[in-house]
XYZ file of C-alpha atoms in Angstrom:
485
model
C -7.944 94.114 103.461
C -8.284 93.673 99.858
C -4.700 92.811 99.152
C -5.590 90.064 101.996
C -8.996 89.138 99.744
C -7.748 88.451 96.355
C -4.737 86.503 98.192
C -7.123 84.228 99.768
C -9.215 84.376 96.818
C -6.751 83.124 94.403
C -5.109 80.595 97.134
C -8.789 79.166 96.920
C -9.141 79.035 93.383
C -5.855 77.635 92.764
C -6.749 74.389 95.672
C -9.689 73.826 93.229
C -7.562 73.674 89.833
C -4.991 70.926 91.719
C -8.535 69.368 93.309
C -9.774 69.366 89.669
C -6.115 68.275 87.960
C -5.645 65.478 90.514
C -9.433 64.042 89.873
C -9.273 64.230 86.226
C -5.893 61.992 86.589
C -7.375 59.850 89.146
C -9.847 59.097 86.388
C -7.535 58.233 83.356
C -5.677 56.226 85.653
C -8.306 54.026 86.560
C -9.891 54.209 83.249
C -7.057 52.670 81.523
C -6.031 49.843 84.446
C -9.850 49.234 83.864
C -8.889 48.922 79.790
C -6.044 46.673 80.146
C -7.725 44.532 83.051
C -10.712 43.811 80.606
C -10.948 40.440 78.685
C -10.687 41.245 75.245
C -13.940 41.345 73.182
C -15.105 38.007 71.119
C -16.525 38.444 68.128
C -17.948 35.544 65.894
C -15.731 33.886 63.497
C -17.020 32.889 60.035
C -15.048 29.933 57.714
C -13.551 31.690 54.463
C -14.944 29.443 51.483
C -13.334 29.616 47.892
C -15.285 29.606 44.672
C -13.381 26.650 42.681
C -13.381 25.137 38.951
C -14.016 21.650 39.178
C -13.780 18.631 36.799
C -15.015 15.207 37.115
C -13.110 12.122 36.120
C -14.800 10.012 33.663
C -11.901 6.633 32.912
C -11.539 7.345 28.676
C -9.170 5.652 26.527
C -7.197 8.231 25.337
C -3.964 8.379 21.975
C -1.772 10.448 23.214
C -0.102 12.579 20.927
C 3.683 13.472 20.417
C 4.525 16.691 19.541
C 8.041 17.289 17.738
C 9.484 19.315 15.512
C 11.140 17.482 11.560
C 12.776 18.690 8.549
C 11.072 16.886 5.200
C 13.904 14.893 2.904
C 13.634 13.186 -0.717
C 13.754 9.801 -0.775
C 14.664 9.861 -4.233
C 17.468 11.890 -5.016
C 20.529 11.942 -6.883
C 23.526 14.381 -7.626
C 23.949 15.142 -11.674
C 28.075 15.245 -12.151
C 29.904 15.714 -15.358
C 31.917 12.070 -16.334
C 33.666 14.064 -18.529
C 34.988 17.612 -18.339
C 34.665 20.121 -21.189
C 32.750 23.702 -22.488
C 28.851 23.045 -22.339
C 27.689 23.479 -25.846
C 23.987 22.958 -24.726
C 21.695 23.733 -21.879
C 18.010 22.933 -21.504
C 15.952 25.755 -20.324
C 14.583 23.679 -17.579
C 18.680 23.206 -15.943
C 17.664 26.173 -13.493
C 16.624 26.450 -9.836
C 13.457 24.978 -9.626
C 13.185 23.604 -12.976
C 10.737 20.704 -13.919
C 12.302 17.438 -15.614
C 11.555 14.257 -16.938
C 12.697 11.110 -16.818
C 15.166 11.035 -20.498
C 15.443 14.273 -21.196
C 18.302 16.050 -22.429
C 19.588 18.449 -19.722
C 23.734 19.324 -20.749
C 25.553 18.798 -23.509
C 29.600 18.843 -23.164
C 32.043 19.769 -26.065
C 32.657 16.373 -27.246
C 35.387 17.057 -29.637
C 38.119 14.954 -26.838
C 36.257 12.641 -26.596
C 35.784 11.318 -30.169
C 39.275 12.069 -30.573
C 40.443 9.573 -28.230
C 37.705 7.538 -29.359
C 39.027 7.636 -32.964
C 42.718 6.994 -31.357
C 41.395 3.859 -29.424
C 39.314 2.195 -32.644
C 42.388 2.766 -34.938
C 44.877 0.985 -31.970
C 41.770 -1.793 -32.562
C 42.344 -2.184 -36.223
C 45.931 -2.363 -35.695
C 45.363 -4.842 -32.955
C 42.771 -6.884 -35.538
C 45.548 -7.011 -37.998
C 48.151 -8.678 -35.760
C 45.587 -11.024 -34.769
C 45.047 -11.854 -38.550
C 49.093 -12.293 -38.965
C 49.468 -14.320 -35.949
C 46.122 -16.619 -36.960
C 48.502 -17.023 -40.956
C 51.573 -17.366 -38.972
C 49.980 -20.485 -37.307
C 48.768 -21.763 -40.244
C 51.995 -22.136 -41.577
C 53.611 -23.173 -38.785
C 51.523 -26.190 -38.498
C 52.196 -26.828 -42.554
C 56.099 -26.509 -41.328
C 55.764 -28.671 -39.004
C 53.352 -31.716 -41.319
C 56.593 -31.088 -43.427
C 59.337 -31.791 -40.985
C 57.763 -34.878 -39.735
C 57.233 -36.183 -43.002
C 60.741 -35.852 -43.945
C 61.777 -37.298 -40.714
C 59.670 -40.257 -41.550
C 60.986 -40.701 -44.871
C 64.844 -40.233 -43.050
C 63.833 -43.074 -40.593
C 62.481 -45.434 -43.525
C 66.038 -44.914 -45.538
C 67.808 -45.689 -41.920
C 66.183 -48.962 -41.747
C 66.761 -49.721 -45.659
C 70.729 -49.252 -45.040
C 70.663 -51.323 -41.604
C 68.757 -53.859 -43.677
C 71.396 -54.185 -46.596
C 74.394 -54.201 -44.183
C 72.910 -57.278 -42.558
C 72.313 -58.558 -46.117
C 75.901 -57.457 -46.842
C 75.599 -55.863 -49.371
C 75.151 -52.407 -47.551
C 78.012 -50.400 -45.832
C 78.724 -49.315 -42.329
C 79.955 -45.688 -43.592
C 75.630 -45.778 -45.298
C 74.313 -46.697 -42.416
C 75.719 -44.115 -40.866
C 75.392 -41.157 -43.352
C 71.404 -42.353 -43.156
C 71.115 -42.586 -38.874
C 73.027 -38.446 -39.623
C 70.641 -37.516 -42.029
C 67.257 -39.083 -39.253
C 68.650 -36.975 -36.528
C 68.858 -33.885 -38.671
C 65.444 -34.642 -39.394
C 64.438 -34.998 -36.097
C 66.104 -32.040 -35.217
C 63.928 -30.111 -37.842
C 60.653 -31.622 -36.403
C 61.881 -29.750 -33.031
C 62.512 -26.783 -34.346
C 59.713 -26.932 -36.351
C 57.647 -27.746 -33.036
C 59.401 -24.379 -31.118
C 58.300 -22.288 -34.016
C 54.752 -23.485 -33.572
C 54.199 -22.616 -29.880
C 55.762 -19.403 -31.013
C 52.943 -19.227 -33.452
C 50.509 -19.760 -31.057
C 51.433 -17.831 -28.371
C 51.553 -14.846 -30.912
C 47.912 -15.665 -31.698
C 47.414 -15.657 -27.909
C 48.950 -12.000 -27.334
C 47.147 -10.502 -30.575
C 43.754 -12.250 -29.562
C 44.570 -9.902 -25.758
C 45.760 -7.044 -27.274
C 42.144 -6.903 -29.465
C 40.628 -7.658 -26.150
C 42.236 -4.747 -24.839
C 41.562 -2.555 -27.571
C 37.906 -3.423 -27.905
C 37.699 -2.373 -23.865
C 39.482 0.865 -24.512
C 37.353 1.771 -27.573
C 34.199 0.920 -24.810
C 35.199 3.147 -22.711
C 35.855 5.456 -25.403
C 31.974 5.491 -26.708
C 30.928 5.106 -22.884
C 32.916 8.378 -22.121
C 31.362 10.160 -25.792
C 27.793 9.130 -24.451
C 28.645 10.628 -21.350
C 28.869 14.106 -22.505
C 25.484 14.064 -23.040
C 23.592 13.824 -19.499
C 20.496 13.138 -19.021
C 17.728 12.691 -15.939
C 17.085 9.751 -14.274
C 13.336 10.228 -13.291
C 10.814 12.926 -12.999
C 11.965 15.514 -10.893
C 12.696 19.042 -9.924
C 16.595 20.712 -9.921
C 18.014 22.459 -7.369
C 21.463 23.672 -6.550
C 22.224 24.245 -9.921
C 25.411 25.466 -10.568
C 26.204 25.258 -14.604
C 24.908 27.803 -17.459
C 25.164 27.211 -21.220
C 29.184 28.268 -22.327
C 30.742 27.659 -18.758
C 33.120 25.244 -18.176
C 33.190 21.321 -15.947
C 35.453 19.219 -14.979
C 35.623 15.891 -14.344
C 33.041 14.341 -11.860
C 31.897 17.878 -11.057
C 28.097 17.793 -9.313
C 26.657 20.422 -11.725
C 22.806 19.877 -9.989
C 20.913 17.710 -7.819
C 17.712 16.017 -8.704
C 14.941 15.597 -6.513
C 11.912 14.239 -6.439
C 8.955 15.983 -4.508
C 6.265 13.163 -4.611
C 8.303 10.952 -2.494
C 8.940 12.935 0.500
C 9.745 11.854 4.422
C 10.168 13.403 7.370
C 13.164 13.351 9.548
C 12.731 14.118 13.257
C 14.287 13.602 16.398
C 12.457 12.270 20.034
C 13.894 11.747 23.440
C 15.016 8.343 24.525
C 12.007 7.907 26.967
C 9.117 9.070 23.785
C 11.392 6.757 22.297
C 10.669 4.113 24.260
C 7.011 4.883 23.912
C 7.176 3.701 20.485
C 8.281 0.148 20.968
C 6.458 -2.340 20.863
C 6.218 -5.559 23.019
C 8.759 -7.132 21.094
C 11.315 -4.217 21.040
C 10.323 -2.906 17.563
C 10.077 0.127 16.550
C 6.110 0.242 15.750
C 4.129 1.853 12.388
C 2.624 4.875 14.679
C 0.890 7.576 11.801
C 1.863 10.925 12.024
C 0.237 13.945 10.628
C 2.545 17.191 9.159
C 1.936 20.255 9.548
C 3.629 23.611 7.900
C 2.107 26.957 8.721
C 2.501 28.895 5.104
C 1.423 32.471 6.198
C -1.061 31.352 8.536
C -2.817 28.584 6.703
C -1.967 24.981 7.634
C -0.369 22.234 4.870
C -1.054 19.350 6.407
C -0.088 15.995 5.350
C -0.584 12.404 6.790
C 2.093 9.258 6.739
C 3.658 6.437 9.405
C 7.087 5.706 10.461
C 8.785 3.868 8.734
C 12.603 3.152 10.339
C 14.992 4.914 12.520
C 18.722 6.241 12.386
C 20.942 3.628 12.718
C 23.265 5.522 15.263
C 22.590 8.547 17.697
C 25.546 10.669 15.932
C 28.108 12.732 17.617
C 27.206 15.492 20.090
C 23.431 13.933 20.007
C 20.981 12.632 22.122
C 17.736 10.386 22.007
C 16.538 8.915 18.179
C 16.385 10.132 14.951
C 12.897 8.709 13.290
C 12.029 8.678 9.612
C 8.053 8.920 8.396
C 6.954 8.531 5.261
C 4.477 10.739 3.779
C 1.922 9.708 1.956
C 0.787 12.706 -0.270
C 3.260 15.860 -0.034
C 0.885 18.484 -2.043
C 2.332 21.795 -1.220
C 5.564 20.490 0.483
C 9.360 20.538 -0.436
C 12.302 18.992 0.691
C 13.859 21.029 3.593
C 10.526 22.257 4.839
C 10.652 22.991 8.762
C 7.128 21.317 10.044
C 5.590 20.448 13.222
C 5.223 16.687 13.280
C 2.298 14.447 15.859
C 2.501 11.412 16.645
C -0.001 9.147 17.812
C 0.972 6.779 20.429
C -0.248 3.641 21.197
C -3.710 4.354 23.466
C -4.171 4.501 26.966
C -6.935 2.677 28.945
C -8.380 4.030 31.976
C -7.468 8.007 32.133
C -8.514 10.985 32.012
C -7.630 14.417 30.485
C -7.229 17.311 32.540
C -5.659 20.851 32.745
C -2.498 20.661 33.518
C -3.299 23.352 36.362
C -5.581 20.460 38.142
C -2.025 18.115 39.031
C 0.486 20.167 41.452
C 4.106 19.037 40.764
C 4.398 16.533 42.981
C 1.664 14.383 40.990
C -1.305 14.905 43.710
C -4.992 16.458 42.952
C -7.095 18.299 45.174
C -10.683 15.766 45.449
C -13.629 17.708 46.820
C -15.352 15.460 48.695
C -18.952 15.185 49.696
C -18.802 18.001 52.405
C -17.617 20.204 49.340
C -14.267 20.224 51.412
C -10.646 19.334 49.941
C -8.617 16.380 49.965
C -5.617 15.628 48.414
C -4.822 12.733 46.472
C -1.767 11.221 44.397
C -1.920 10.172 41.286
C 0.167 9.255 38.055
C 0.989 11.129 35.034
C 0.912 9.837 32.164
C 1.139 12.092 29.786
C 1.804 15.750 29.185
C -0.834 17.094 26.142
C 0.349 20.869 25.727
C -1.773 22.626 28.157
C -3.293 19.626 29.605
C -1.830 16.038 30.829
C -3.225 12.563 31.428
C -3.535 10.900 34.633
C -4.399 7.465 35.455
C -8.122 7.621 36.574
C -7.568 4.777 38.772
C -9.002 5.655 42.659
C -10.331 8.976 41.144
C -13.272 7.029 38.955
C -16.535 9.752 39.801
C -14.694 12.007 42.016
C -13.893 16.474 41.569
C -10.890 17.675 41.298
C -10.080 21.248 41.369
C -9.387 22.190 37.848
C -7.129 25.236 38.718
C -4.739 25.111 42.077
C -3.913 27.720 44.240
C -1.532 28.379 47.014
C -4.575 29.860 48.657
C -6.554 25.568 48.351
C -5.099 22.937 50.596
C -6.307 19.532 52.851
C -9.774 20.517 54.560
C -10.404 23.921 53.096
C -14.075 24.449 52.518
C -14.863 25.371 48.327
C -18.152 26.227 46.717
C -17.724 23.770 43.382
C -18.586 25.591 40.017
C -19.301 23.269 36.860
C -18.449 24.405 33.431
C -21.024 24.709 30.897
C -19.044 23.244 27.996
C -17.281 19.976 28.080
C -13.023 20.527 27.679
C -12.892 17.860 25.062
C -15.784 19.724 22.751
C -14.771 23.204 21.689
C -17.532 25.878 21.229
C -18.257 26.142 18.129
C -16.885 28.889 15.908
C -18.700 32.057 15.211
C -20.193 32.413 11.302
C -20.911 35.100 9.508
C -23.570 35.636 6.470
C -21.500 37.247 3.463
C -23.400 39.133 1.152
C -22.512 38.559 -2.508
C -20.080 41.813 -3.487
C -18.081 40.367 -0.275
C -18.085 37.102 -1.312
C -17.002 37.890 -4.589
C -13.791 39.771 -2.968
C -12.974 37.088 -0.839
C -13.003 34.212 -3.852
C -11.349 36.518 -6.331
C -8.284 36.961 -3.704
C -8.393 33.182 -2.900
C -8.269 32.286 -6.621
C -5.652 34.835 -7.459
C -3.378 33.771 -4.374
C -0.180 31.541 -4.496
C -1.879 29.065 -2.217
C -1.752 25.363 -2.992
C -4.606 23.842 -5.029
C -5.918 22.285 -1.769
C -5.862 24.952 0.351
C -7.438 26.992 -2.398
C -10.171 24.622 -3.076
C -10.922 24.256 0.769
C -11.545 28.141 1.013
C -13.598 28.311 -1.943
C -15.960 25.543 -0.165
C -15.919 27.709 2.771
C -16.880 30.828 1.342
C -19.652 29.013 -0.932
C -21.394 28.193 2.006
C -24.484 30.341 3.812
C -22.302 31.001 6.760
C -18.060 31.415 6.606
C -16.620 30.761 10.019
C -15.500 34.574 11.194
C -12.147 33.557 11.956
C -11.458 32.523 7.833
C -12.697 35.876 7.129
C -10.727 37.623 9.267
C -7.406 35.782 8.290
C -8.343 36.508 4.551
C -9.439 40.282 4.791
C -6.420 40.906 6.809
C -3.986 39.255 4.286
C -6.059 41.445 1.644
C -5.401 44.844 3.416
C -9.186 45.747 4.024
């Protein structure tokens, strides 16, 4: 009877486990058809609005400026050669690298025992050649007496011809005088013609001697031009460079021994593109008088220097593109020939644009315009320009409006922004942070200006900086790092 008790017992037990296992499915399985049957919960959707930089465009007439990159040239230079060739016996001290000259002063002097030899060869071939012309000028002289001689006595033959003609017809005369007289005219004759030959002899002699001193009198110029010449000279004020001679060496002939420059009169060579080329013409096709300003960055204070164009390379040159441009400077403190500078030039100015980042125009030439809903709209425009990290874009259909200063793939047609104005205006920098020295500092500061190998100008515009109550920060940062503090 027990055996028959827990059987029953755990038959019962186990019909509520399956009662219990099949319920709790039942459940899940209408739980989930129940899940998947449901409409999906709704929440509200909010619109995503961007915080944007915005600029407004104001029409401005506007220079652009070109930015290239010159080397600076002499306008006034020469190369010093030897005419002659010989053992310099003389040097200046100034015929070095660098050195300082003046216009007539003695730079070389070459050996000039050659030359006044042939020079004393070429005056005596002149005496000699003054001499003939002396003998030939005699020579004439008595040819010409010959000559008054033999016509006389040919007159005197013809009057004693026509004193025998005269007796024969008189008959008292001969035929055998007549005769010995008409003999005795011809041989006269004959004498005048001779007499004649040996004067165009004469004078042709006096003809070759008066060329041969011509000749002689251009050697012996040449001569004393070729003795002057080995002493040299410079042309104008100047400095030396390439100098390639020392006192006891050696030239030859139409060797280039130096090169003379002058480093007032400096230009600037640079080359532009053929479309900034274009840029620069004027109405007429001319290449226009745009100014320019130079700039060299001498350990990391600015020589600048101001001039205008003045002409451009007559060809582009092989294996070259766009225009070659030459500027003339107008003051060249601090500069030298060969100088690599950063050149700007101002173009002719633009009416009706604007300046903006260069971040604000997408490449395609269009701007986003928030509009009065504070919601985007795109909008084309032209470029004009391209000013480093700005450009300039014709303000035409944009006169008023806000454009996002800074694009983003995230910004498009119809996206809702929150504008944000900058305080300070793009085209007016803040102004730079100043400092109060106090006088042992200030002292430093002048005392390594003064003792620096700046130029004058640049030293004199950092003493006048550091006299003042305040010294911008960033002049006294450039100096004290320069000095090692």
């Amino acid at each position: 009877m027990r055996f028959l008790r827990r059987s029953l017992l755990g038959v019962f037990l186990l019909s509520i486990t399956l009662a219990l296992l099949a319920f709790a499915g039942n459940t899940v399985r209408v739980a989930v058809q129940d899940r998947m049957n449901a409409e999906p919960r709704s929440f509200p959707e909010r619109e995503r609005v961007f915080a944007v930089n915005i600029v407004e465009i104001e029409p401005q007439t506007i220079e652009p400026v070109l930015t290239v990159f010159g080397e600076l040239r002499s306008q006034r230079s020469i190369d010093l050669r030897s005419a002659v060739g010989g053992t310099v016996l003389e040097a200046d001290p100034s015929l070095i690298e660098g050195g300082v000259v003046t216009a007539g002063q003695l730079l070389m002097r070459i050996d000039p025992k050659t030359a006044q030899a042939s020079r004393d060869r070429v005056a005596a071939d002149l005496q000699d050649a003054q001499a003939e012309l002396r003998d030939a000028e005699r020579g004439l002289v008595l040819a010409e007496d010959e000559l008054t001689a033999a016509q006389a006595q040919a007159e005197l033959r013809a009057q004693a011809l026509t004193r025998a003609r005269d007796l024969e017809t008189r008959g008292v005369g001969t035929t055998a005088a007549v005769e010995t007289a008409e003999l005795a005219e011809s041989s006269a004759n004959a004498a005048v013609l001779s007499r004649r030959q040996a004067l165009a002899g004469a004078e042709a002699r006096v003809d070759q001697a008066a060329t041969r001193l011509a000749r002689a009198e251009i050697d012996l110029a040449e001569a004393d031009r070729a003795l002057d010449e080995t002493e040299i000279f410079a042309v104008f004020d100047g400095t030396l460079s390439d100098v390639t001679v020392a006192l006891g060496g050696r030239v030859t002939p139409n060797e280039r021994f130096a090169t003379l420059l002058d480093p007032t009169q400096l230009e600037v060579a640079f080359r532009v593109s053929t479309s900034q080329y274009a840029r620069l013409l004027s109405g007429e096709g001319n290449l226009i008088a745009a100014p320019i300003k130079v700039m060299l960055d001498a350990s990391g204070i600015g020589i600048e220097a101001s001039g205008v164009i003045t002409r451009e390379g007559a060809a582009v040159g092989a294996g070259q593109t766009g225009r070659l441009i030459f500027a003339r400077l107008d003051s060249a403190a601090g500069f030298r020939p060969g100088d690599f500078v950063t050149v700007s030039v101002n173009e002719p100015a633009l009416d009706n644009v604007a300046l903006v980042p260069a971040t604000a125009v997408a490449a395609d030439g269009t701007v986003l315009v928030v509009n009065d809903e504070d919601r985007l709209e795109v909008r084309q425009t032209e470029v004009k320009r391209r000013q480093g990290d700005d450009v300039i874009i014709a303000a035409a259909g944009l006169v008023g409006e806000r454009i996002v200063a800074e694009r983003s793939p995230l910004l498009g047609a119809g996206i809702g922004v929150r504008p944000i104005t900058g305080g300070e205006s793009m085209d007016e920098p803040a102004a730079p942070e100043t400092v109060v020295l106090d006088a042992e500092r200030r002292a430093k500061l002048v005392a390594f200006v003064t003792d620096s190998r700046m130029p004058e100008e640049a030293k004199t515009r950092l003493i006048g900086q550091l006299e003042q109550d305040e010294v911008p920060a960033e002049t006294i940062a450039r100096l004290e790092s320069r000095m090692g503090t």
